[in-house]
Amino acid sequence: MKRLAIACATTLFALSSQAQGQLQAQPVNPNYVELGITSVKFEEDALGYSIKSTPDAMRGILGRESHDNVAVEAMFGVGLGHTSVDVNGQSLPGANFKVNSMYGLYVTPKAVLTDNIEGFLRLGYAYAKGTVSLNGESAADSDNGFSYGLGVRYHFDKTTFLNVDYMSYLHKNDYKATGLTVGLGFKF
């Protein structure tokens, strides 16, 4: 996966030196905010069991472009409710999972791909907390670590854009939490 991230970063930087589009032609405020819906996919292998759940979350990004091709971002998110838990492909009756919160800090290299489209990588750190419940009993746990992702933004104009990205929020030896987000962003 590290090789994929390095290859994507190299491609983005190569394209950014060649693609000179509308986005770079007119300066705008370097601050932006994104708000989106994330479909989180949680997968864990524990004691010979394959455990999966797909809760939804509301995710926000607050960013600042420090250069034409680099931004610094803060991520925050909250769960949108409980979802079922599957064990070895079967729904576990009475069990549910919820994302309580997510936070992160990222460096985001980006490149203009066409006049209205830019691609980006996110590399940084994330913290997440979740709660699992079974027949009225619940337990919460949290973890943190390296986080990365890639995505694209379609700019409707100089201040409004559509964002789609895929993130690996946490990836440990026995579990991983990934997510696909679709959102709307505004420069200010």
mmCIF file of C-alpha atoms in Angstrom, residues 34-38 40 56-62 74-81 98-106 126-130 169 181:
data_model
loop_
_atom_site.group_PDB
_atom_site.id
_atom_site.type_symbol
_atom_site.label_atom_id
_atom_site.label_comp_id
_atom_site.label_asym_id
_atom_site.label_seq_id
_atom_site.Cartn_x
_atom_site.Cartn_y
_atom_site.Cartn_z
ATOM 1 C CA GLU A 34 -15.974 20.315 3.512
ATOM 2 C CA LEU A 35 -18.974 18.503 4.938
ATOM 3 C CA GLY A 36 -19.848 15.008 3.778
ATOM 4 C CA ILE A 37 -21.456 11.655 4.500
ATOM 5 C CA THR A 38 -19.019 8.782 5.048
ATOM 6 C CA VAL A 40 -17.352 3.541 7.146
ATOM 7 C CA ASP A 56 -22.384 5.954 8.542
ATOM 8 C CA ALA A 57 -20.774 9.136 9.805
ATOM 9 C CA MET A 58 -20.928 12.868 9.150
ATOM 10 C CA ARG A 59 -17.389 14.083 8.407
ATOM 11 C CA GLY A 60 -16.019 17.588 8.209
ATOM 12 C CA ILE A 61 -12.692 18.900 6.943
ATOM 13 C CA LEU A 62 -11.271 22.317 7.744
ATOM 14 C CA ALA A 74 -8.116 18.971 10.290
ATOM 15 C CA MET A 75 -10.747 16.218 10.127
ATOM 16 C CA PHE A 76 -13.633 15.653 12.529
ATOM 17 C CA GLY A 77 -16.551 13.266 12.395
ATOM 18 C CA VAL A 78 -19.481 11.838 14.353
ATOM 19 C CA GLY A 79 -21.556 8.715 13.864
ATOM 20 C CA LEU A 80 -25.064 8.874 12.405
ATOM 21 C CA GLY A 81 -26.477 5.948 14.354
ATOM 22 C CA LYS A 98 -21.584 2.951 16.167
ATOM 23 C CA VAL A 99 -18.809 5.417 15.355
ATOM 24 C CA ASN A 100 -18.731 7.841 18.281
ATOM 25 C CA SER A 101 -16.102 10.251 16.963
ATOM 26 C CA MET A 102 -13.197 10.650 14.544
ATOM 27 C CA TYR A 103 -10.437 13.273 14.507
ATOM 28 C CA GLY A 104 -7.390 13.710 12.328
ATOM 29 C CA LEU A 105 -4.624 15.979 11.049
ATOM 30 C CA TYR A 106 -3.385 15.698 7.469
ATOM 31 C CA ALA A 126 -6.340 9.819 12.911
ATOM 32 C CA TYR A 127 -8.084 8.999 16.189
ATOM 33 C CA ALA A 128 -11.396 7.124 16.266
ATOM 34 C CA LYS A 129 -13.747 5.901 18.976
ATOM 35 C CA GLY A 130 -16.575 3.408 18.549
ATOM 36 C CA TYR A 169 -8.671 5.892 8.821
ATOM 37 C CA THR A 181 -17.065 10.072 1.546
#
